[in-house]
Each structure stands twice: as C-alpha cells, then as structure tokens.
Short mmCIF file of C-alpha atoms (C1' of nucleotides) in Angstrom, two decimals:
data_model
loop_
_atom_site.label_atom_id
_atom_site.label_comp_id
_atom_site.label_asym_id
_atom_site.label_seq_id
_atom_site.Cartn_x
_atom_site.Cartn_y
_atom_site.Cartn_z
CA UNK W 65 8.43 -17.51 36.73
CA UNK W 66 7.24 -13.86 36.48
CA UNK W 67 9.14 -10.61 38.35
CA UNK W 68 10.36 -12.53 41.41
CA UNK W 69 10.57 -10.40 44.42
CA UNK W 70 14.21 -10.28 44.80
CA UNK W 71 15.63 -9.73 41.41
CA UNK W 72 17.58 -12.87 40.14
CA UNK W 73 20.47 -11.01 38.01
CA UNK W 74 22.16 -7.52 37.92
CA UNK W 75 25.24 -6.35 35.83
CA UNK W 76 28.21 -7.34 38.05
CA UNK W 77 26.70 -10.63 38.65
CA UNK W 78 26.54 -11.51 35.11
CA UNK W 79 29.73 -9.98 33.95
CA UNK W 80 31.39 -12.17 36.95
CA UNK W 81 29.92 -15.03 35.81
CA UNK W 82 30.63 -14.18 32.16
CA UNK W 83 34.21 -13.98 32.63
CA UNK W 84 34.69 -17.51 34.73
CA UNK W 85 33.17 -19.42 31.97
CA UNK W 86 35.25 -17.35 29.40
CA UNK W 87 38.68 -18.53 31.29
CA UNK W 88 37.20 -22.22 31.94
CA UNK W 89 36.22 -22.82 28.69
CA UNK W 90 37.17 -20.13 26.17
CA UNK W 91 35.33 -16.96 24.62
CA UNK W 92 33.72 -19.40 22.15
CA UNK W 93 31.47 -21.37 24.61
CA UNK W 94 30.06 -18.58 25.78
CA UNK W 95 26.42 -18.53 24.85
CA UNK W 96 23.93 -16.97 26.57
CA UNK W 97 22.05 -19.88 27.03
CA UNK W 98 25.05 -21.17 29.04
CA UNK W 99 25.75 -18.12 30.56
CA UNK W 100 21.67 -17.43 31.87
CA UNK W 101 22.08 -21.30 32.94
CA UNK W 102 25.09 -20.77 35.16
CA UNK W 103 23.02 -17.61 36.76
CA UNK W 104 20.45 -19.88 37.48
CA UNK W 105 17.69 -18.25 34.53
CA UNK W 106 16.71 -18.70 30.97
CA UNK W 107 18.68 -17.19 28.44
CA UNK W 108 16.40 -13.94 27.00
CA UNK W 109 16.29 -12.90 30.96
CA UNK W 110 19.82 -11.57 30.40
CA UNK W 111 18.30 -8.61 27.81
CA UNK W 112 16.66 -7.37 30.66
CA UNK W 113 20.24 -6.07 31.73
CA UNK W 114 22.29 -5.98 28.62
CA UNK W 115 20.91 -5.12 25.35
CA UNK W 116 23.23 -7.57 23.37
CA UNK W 117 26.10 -10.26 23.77
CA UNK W 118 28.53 -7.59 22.89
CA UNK W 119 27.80 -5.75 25.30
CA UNK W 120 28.10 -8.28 28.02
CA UNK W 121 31.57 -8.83 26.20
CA UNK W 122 32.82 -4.95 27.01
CA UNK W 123 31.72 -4.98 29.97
CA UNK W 124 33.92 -8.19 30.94
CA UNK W 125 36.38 -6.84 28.74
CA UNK W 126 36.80 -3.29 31.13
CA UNK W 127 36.67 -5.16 33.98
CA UNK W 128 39.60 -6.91 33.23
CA UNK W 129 41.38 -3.63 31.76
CA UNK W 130 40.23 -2.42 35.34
CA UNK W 131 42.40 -4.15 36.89
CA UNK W 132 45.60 -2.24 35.05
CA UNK W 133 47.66 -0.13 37.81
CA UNK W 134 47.53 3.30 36.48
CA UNK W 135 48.79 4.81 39.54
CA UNK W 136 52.22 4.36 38.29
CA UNK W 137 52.36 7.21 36.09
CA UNK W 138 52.33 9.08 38.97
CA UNK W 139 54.92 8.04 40.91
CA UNK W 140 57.45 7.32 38.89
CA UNK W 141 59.87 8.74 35.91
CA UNK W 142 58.37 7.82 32.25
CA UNK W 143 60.58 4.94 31.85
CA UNK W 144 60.28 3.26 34.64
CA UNK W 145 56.11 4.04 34.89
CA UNK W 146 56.05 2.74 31.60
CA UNK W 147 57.42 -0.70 32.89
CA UNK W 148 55.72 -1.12 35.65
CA UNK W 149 52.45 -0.57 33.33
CA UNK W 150 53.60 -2.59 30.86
CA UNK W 151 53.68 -5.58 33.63
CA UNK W 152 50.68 -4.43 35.68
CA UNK W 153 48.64 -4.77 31.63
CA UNK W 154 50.15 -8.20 30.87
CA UNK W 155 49.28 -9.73 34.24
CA UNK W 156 45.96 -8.73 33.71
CA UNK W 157 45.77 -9.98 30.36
CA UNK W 158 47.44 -12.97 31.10
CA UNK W 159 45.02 -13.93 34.01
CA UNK W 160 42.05 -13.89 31.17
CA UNK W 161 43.91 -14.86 28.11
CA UNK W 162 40.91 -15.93 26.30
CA UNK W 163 39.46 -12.05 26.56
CA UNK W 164 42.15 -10.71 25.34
CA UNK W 165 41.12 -11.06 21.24
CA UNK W 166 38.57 -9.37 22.06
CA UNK W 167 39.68 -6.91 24.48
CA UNK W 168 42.29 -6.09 21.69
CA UNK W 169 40.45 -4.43 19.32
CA UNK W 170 40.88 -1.36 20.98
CA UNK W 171 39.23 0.76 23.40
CA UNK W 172 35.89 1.21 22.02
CA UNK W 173 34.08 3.20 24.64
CA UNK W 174 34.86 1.04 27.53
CA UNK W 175 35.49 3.49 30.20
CA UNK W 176 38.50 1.63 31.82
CA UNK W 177 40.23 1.52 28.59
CA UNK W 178 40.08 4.88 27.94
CA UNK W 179 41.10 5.86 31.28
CA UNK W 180 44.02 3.97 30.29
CA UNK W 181 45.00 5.09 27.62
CA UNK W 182 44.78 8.41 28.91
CA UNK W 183 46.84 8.26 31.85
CA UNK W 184 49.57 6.73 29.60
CA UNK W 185 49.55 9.31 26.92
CA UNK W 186 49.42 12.15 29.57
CA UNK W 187 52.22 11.15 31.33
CA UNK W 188 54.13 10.64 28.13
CA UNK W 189 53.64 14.03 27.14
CA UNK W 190 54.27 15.66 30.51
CA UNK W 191 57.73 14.12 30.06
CA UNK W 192 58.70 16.00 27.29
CA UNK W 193 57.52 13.78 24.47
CA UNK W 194 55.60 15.61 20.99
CA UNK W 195 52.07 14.36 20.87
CA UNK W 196 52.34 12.35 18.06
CA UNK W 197 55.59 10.31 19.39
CA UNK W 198 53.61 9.80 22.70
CA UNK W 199 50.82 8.15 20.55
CA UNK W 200 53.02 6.31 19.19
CA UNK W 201 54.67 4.80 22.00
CA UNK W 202 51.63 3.79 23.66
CA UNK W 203 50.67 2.28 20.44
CA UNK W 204 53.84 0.50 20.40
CA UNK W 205 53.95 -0.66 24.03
CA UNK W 206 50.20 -1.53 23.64
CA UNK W 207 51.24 -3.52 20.69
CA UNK W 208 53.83 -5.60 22.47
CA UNK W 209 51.84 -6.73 25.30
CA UNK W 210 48.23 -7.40 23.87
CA UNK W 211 50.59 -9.20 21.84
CA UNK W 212 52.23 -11.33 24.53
CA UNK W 213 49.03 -12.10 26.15
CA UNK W 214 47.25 -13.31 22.82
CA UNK W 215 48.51 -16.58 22.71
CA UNK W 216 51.09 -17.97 24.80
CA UNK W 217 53.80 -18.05 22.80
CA UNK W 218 55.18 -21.29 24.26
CA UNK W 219 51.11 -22.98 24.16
CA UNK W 220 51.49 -22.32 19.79
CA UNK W 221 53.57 -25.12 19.79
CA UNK W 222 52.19 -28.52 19.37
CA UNK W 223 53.77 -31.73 21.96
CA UNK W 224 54.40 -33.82 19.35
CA UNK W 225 58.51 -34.39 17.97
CA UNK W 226 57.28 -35.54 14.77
CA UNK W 227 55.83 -32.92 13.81
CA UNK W 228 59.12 -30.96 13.86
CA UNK W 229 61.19 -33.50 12.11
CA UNK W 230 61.16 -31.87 8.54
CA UNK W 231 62.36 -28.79 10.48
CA UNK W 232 66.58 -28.92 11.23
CA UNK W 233 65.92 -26.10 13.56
CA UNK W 234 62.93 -27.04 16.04
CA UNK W 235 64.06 -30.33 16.99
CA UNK W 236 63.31 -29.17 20.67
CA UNK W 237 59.82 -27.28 20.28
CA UNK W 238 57.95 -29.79 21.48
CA UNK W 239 59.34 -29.30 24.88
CA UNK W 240 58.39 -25.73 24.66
CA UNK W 241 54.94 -25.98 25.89
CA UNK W 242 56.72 -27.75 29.26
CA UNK W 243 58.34 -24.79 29.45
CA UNK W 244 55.66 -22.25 28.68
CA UNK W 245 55.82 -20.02 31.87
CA UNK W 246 59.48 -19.67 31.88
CA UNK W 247 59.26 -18.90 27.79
CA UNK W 248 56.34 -16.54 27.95
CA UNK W 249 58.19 -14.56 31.07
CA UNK W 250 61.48 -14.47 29.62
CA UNK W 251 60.29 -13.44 26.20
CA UNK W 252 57.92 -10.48 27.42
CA UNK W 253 60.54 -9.38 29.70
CA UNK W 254 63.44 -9.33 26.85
CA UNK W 255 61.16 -7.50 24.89
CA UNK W 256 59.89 -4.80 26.93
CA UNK W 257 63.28 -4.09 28.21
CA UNK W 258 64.65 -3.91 24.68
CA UNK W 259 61.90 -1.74 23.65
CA UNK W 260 62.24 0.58 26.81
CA UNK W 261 66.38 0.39 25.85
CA UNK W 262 65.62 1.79 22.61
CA UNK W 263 63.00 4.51 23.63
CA UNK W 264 65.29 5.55 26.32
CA UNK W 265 68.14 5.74 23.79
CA UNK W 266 65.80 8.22 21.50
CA UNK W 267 64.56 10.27 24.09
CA UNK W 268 68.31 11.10 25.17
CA UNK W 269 69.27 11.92 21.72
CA UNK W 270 65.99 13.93 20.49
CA UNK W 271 63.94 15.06 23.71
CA UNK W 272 66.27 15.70 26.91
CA UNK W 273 68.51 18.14 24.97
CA UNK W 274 65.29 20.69 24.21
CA UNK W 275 64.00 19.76 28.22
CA UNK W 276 67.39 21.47 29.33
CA UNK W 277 66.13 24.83 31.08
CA UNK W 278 62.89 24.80 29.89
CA UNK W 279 61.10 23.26 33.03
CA UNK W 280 59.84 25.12 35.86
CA UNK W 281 61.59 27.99 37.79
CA UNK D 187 22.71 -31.92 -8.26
CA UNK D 188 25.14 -34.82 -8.20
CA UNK D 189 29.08 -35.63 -8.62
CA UNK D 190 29.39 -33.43 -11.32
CA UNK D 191 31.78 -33.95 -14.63
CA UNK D 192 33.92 -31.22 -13.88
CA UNK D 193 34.04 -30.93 -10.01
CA UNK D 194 32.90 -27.10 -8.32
CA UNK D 195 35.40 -27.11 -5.89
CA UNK D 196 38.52 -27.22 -4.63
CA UNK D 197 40.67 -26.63 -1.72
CA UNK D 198 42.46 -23.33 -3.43
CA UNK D 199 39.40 -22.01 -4.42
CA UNK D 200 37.86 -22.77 -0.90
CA UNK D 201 40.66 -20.90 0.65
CA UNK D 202 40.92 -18.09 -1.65
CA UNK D 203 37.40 -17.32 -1.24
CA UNK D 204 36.90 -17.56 2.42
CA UNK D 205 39.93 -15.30 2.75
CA UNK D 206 38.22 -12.57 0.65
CA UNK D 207 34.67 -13.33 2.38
CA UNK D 208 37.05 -12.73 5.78
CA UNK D 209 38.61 -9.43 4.06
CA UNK D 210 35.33 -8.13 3.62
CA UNK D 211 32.92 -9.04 6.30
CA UNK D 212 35.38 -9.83 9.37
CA UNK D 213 36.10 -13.42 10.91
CA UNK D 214 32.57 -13.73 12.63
CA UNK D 215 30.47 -13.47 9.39
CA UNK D 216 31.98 -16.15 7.63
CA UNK D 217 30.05 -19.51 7.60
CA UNK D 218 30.03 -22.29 5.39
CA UNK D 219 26.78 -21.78 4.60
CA UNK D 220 27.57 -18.65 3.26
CA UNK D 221 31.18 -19.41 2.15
CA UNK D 222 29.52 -22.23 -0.15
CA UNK D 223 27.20 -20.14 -1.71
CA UNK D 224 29.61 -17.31 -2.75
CA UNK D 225 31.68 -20.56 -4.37
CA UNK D 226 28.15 -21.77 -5.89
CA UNK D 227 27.05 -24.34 -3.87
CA UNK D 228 25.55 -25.91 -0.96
CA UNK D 229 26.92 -25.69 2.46
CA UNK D 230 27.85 -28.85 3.17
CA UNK D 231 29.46 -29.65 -0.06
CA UNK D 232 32.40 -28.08 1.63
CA UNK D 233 32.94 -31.18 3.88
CA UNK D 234 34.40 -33.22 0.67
CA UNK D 235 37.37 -31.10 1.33
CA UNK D 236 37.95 -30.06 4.46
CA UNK D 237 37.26 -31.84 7.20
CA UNK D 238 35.87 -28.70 9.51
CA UNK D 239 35.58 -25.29 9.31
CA UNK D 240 38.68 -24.22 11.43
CA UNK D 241 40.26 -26.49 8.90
CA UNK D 242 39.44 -24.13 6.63
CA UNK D 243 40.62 -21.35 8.78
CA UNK D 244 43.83 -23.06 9.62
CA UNK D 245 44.67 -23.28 5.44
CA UNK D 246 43.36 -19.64 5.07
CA UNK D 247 45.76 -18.60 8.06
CA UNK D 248 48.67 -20.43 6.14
CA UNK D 249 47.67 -18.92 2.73
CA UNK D 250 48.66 -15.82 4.73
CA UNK D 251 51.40 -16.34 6.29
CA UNK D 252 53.46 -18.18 3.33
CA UNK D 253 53.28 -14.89 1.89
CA UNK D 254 56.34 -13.57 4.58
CA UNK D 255 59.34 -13.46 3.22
CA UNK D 256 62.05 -15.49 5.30
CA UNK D 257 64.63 -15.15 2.46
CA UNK D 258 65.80 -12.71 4.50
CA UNK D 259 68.03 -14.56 6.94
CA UNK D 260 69.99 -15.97 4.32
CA UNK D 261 70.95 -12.76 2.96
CA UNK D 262 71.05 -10.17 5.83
CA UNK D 263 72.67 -10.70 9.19
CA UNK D 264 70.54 -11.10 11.85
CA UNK D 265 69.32 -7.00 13.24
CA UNK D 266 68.81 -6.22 9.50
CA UNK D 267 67.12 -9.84 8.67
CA UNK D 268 65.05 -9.52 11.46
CA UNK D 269 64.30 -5.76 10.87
CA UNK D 270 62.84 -7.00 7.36
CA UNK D 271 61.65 -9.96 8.33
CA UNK D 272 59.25 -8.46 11.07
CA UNK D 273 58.30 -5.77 7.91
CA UNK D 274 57.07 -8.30 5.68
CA UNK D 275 55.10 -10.74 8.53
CA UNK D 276 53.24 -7.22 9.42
CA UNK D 277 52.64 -6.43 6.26
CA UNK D 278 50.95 -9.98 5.66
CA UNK D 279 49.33 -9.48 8.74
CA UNK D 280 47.89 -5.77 8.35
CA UNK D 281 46.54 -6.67 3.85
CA UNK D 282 44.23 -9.38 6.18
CA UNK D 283 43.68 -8.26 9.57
CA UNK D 284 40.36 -9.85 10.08
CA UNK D 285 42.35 -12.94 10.48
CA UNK D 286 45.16 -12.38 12.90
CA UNK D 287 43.60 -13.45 15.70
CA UNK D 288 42.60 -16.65 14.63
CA UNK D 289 46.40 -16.94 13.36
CA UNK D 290 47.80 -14.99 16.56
CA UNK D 291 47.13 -18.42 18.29
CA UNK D 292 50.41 -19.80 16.74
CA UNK D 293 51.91 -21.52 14.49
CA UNK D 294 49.91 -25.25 15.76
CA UNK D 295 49.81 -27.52 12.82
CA UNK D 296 50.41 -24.80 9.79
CA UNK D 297 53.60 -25.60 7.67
CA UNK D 298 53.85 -21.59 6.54
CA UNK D 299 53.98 -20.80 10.26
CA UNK D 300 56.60 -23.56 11.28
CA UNK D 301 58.98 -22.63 8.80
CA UNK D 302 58.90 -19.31 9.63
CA UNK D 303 59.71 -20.13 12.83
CA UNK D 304 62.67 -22.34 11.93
CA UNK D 305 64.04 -19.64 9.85
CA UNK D 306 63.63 -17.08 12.68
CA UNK D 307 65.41 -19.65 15.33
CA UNK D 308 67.45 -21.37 12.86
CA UNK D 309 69.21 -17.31 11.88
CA UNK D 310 69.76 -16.43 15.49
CA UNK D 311 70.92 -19.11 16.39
CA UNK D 312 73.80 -19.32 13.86
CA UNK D 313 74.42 -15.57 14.55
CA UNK D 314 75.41 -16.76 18.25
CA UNK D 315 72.55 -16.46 20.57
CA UNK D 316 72.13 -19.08 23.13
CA UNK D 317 69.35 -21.12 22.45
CA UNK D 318 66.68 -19.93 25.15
CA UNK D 319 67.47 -16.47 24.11
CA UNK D 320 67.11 -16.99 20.20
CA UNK D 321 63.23 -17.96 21.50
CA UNK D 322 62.68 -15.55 23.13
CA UNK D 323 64.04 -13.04 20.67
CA UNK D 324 61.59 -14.69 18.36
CA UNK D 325 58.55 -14.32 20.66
CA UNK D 326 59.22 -11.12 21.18
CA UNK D 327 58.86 -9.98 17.57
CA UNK D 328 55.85 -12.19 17.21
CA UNK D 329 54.50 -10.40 19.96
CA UNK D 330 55.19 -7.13 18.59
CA UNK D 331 53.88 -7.81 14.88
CA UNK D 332 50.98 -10.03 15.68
CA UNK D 333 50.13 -7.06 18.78
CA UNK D 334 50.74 -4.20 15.78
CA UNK D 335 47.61 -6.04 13.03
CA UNK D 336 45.88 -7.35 15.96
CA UNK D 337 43.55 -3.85 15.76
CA UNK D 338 44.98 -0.63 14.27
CA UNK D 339 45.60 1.29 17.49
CA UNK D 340 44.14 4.07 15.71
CA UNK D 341 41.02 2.58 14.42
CA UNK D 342 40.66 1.34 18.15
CA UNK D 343 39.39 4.68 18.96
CA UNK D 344 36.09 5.81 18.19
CA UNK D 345 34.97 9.07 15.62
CA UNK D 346 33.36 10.79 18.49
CA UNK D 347 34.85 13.99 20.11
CA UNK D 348 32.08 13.92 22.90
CA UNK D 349 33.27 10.36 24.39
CA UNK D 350 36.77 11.84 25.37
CA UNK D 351 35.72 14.88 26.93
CA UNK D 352 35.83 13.35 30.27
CA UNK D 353 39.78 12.23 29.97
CA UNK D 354 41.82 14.85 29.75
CA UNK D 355 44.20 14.47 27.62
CA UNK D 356 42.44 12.10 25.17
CA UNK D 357 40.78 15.59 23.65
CA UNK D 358 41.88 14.76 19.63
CA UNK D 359 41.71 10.65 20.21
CA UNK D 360 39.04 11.02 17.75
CA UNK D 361 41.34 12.86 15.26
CA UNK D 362 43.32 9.09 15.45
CA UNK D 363 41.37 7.48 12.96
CA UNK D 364 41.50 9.69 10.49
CA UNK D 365 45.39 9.70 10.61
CA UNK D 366 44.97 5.47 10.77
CA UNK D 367 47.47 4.46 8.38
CA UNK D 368 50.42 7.34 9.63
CA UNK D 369 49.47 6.44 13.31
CA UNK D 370 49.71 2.75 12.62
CA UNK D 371 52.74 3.12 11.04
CA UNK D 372 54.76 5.28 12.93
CA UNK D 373 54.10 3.57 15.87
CA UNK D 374 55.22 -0.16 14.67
CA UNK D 375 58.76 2.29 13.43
CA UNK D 376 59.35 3.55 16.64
CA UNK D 377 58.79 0.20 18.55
CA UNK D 378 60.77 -1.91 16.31
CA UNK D 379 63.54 0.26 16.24
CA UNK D 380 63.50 0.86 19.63
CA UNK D 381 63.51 -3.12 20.24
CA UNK D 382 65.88 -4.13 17.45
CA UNK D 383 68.15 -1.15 19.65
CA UNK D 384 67.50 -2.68 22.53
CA UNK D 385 68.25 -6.23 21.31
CA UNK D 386 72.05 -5.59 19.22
CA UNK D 387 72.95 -3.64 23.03
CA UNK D 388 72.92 -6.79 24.51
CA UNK D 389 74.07 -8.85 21.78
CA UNK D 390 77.18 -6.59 21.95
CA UNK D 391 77.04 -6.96 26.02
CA UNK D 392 76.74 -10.33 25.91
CA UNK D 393 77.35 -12.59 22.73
CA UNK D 394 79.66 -10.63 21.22
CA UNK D 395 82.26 -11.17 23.26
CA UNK D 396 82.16 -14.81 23.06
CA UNK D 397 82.13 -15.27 19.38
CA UNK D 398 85.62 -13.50 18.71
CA UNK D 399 87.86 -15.83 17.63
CA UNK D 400 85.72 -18.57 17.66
CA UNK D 401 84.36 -18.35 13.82
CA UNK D 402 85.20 -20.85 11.36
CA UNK D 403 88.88 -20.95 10.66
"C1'" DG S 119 -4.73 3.29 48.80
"C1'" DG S 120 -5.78 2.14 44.34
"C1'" DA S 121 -4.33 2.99 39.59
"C1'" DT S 122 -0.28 3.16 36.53
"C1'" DG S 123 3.89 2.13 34.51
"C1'" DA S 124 8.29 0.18 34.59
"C1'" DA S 125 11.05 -3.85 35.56
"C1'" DA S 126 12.41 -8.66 35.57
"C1'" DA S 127 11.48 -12.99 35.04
"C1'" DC S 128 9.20 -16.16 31.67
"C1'" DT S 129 7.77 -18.85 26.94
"C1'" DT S 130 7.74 -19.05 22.16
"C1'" DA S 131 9.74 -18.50 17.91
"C1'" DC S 132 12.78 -17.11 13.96
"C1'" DA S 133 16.69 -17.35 11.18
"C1'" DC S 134 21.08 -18.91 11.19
"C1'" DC S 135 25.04 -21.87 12.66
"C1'" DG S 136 28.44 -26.22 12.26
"C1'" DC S 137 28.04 -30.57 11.04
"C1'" DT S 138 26.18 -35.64 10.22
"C1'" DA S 139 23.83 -38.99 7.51
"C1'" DG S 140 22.28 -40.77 3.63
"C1'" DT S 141 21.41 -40.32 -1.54
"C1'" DT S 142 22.65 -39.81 -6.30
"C1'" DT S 143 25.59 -39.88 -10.02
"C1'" DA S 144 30.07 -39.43 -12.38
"C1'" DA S 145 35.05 -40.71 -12.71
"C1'" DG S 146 38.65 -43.79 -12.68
"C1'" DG S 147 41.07 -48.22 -11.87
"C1'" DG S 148 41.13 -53.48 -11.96
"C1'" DC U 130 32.28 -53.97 -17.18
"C1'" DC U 131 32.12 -53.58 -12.46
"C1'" DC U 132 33.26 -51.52 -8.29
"C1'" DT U 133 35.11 -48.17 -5.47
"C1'" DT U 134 35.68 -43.52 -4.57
"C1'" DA U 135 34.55 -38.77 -5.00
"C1'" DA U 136 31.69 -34.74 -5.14
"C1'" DA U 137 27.66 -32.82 -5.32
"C1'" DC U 138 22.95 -32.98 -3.15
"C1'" DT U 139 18.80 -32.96 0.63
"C1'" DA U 140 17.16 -33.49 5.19
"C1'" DG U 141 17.80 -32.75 9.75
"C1'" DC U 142 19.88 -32.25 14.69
"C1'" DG U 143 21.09 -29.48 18.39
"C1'" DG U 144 22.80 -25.06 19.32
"C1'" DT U 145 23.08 -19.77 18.69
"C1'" DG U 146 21.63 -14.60 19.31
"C1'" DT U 147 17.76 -12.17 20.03
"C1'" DA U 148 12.88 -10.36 19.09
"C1'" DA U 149 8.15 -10.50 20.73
"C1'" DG U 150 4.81 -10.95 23.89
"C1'" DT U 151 3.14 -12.57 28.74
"C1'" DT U 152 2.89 -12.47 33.67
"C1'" DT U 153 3.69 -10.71 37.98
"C1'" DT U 154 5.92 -7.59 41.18
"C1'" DC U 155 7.72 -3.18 42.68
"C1'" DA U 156 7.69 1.86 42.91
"C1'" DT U 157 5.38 6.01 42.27
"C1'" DC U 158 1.80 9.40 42.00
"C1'" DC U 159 -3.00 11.25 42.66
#
DNA sequence: GGATGAAAACTTACACCGCTAGTTTAAGGG
DNA sequence: CCCTTAAACTAGCGGTGTAAGTTTTCATCC
C-alpha cells in the first residue's frame, strides 16, 4: 500500500493509541510493531510522524501531564492551591501508572510539563516564598507524588502469607494488596497533609513575618 | 569453551557487575549479552545462575537496598529513626539512581526490601501508632525517598535558556542543573522536615494521648 | 494543466534483544 | 570408576528499534 488517499495515522491518533496499550499491558509491551498493528499499519509507517519511540513516549507522557489542573494556583491561597495540585497530579498519574517511570524523569521539553512547573513555582513565589525555597518545594511536592503514583504502594506486596513468615512484623501484608485503594489513598493523603503541615509551619515562622506591610497599598 | 576447572562466574560477581554496567550506561543499556561479555563470557552462560534477567535485576535491586541502614529503630525513637532512616534509603537510592525505578516497584520477592519494611512497621508500631496508620506512615516516606532518586528534579530540566523563554517564570530553570546536587538536596530537607513536622503534630493530637499511663509498668 | 516535490504508506534488512535447546567437558559423590 | 550435575559453549527463534529505498498520492507552482 502506497500514499493512500486519506492518510491512515496522525499524531493524536497514535499517541491515543500509544497510551491504551501502555495501561493494558505496561510500558514494556509497547513496540512499535504492536503499536503500528493496533493503528491498523506496519510498523516503520509510524516514522512518518514521529522520528523515534521516544518521542512517541513524550508525547504520551504530556498528554497525561495535560491533564494536571493548573488553574488552581489561581484561585486559591498557596497552601491550599498546592493541595488541590498535588491531587489533581496524582489522579492523573494514577490513571496511567505504567507512564509514570517514564514521565518521572523530569520535564524534558514536554510543553505541558513545563507549563507545570511553571505555574507552580510562580505562584510559590508570588506568595512570598525566596526563589530557591519555591524550587524546592515543588521539588519536594513533585517528589512525593511521582512517588505515590510509581508503584502502588499496597500492589509491592506479594498475596502470599508465607512469604512473610520469617518477618514478626508483616504477618498481615498479604492482605495489603486487598486493600490497595484504601492504602494508596490513605497514605498519599497522610503524607501530603503532613508535608503541607510542615511547610505551613515554616512559612509562619520565616516568610509571613517579612510579608507584614510590604504588600500592595 | 566447556565447564571450566575454576568456574567464570558467579552470582556476586553477576550482580556486582550489572550494577556498575547500570551505574554507567542507565537501566535500558544493560543486556546479558553485554553484561556477559564485560564478565568474560558468552551471553547465555548467565542462565546457569539466574534464571532470567529481571532475576538479575531483582538481586541487583537487593544488593542496593541491603545497604540502608535500619539499625536505626532500635536506637532512636521513632521521628529521629525515621528522619535517619529515610537519609540512608535516599542515599542508597541517589549512589544508583539508574535503578530506582525498577526497585520503586516494591519490595515483591527481595529479602533487603522486606526487612526494611518490617523494621519500618515493626518501630511504629511499638511507638503506638495504630496499625493502618504505621502503613501508611511507611508509604508515605517510601513515596517521598523513592519520588526524591526517581530523577534529580534538577537534572529534569534541560541546559537550554531558549526552551523557557515562553514560561514566565521558568527564566533560570536552566541554571537548575548546574546547582543539581544543592537543588536536590535542599529540596528532600525541606520536604522531610516538613513531613516528619507534620507527622509528630498528629502523633501528639492523636496517639499521644492514649499511651500515657499505659507503658510497661 | 502538466511538472515537481513532499508526504505517507509500503517492503526489506540490519544489528541487537531475551531466552531455549542441545553439546561438551570438568567436578564431585556413591 | 561411573554417573550425575554444573558451567561453559554454539546455534537459533522470534521479537525489537529504525534505516533505506520504493510506490503512489496530494499540493503547489509555472
């Protein structure tokens, strides 16, 4: 089949299809042999739109960071912005899980992750923070959910008792991965409200006190 | 070459190697083809000792994570254990970053990783946290640290000033890398600080109260 | 409107991948 | 001493990313 008249493939459709096979059956069966198959073509027709695998792989990768409410930072106070990102990113991640190693190594060039990280580090800043503890709280935040979405905590575990026998303390983690929604939720949201606690906590002490008078009017 | 009289391999050296070969070249260029020849040998000769190569990866993922100390909960209550404890898995994490995700997935089948976690559970526990909570305290950490050597935040961004012109407050993201290991740093400070904060305000809210009086005596 | 060049599919092919099967020889136990 | 097991080998299968070159169609310009 030469040039057909209406062209088989273009971007979005590939990057869709890229992404269902990566959540049905994992980053690692996606070839591009498979992936050309499920688009109906052979594989070497996809270089006609990408120029390598990788780059199929950002481009799935920023369409799932896409997804990340960003809005937030405008509407509400640091704290609670941050939160409400923090939650918007791990549903995101957590409805792709098997992106997220990838999507993890950091923004590259993909445009949605730089938007991102943008909006969160500007909004930091407008609030008073120095630059380099705004970096670092993104950093940190950014830390604590790619980490929750990596691996579901709860799915590590193994469903089988023996395993944990030589172990006094995890007689019960087998029955973790029945559990694995409840674990996963309760964990991220311990942890990002600790973490916001603490930041919170700093800004009063080492930020509010210089904001005092020095805002507008 | 057959059996020879003094054998080539063996499962240290195996693991050892592949680790460095991982150090140096990243997860995705290690292959037993080319893991056997930096040990001497032909690919497949590496099947006399393991049974597959993500058995090879699982042992390499254990070689690094028996290097966290977990001493720590014996000798430190549990903010200051945990505070060290979290210091020592990222360091682990961040000498062999190429490897974290593989070992991100959790703990599975790997004796280094289990009794980490029973040490982690096993220590909150005994300090008084309910049960459900001492998980999630622990997933929470693991989050963090396995989030923090997932991909230096800073090395996430790329050396070119041009790419951030278009995001306004992203104008010295491409100073990041260059400040890597401060960046890094600071940031996993801040957030476990600001969690560990987070976490011993609602121990005092909410265990605390409870275990008064009801020590051993 | 016919020539021209780019675009989008194709086929073929290369080097590499994880791994299996079968072979050879040495080591070690009865 | 024999026999099993172990540890290296070679050959090869099906799969991978992608480069190269082919064919045909579409869009554009004189």
């Amino acid at each position: 089949m030469p040039r057909p008249r209406q062209a088989l493939l273009n971007r979005d459709r590939i990057v869709e299809t890229a992404l269902a096979l990566i959540d049905a059956d994992g980053l690692g069966a996606l070839s591009t042999r498979r992936l050309a198959a499920a688009l109906g073509v052979q594989g070497p027709s996809l270089y006609n739109h990408f120029a390598t695998k990788d780059e199929i792989l950002d481009a799935v990768a920023d369409s799932v960071t896409a997804s990340v409410d960003v809005s937030v930072f405008d509407r509400y106070d640091w704290v609670e912005a941050l939160r409400r990102w923090a939650r918007s990113y791990r549903e995101a991640l957590a409805a792709h899980p098997n992106i997220v190693p990838y999507l993890a190594q950091g923004p590259g060039r993909r445009p949605a992750a730089l938007a991102m990280a943008d909006a969160v580090y500007g909004a930091l800043v407008r609030a008073g923070w120095p630059p380099a503890r705004a970096t670092h709280i993104g950093a940190a935040l950014r830390y604590f959910v790619a980490g929750s979405a990596l691996g579901s905590f709860a799915r590590g575990f193994v469903e089988d008792p023996e395993l944990y026998a030589a172990h006094p303390h995890l007689n019960q983690a087998h029955r973790l991965r029945g559990h694995q929604h409840s674990v996963d939720e309760g964990a991220f949201t311990l942890g990002l409200d600790a973490l916001l606690h603490g930041l919170a906590a700093e800004y009063a002490r080492t930020v509010a006190p210089l904001e005092r008078g020095s805002g507008p009017g």
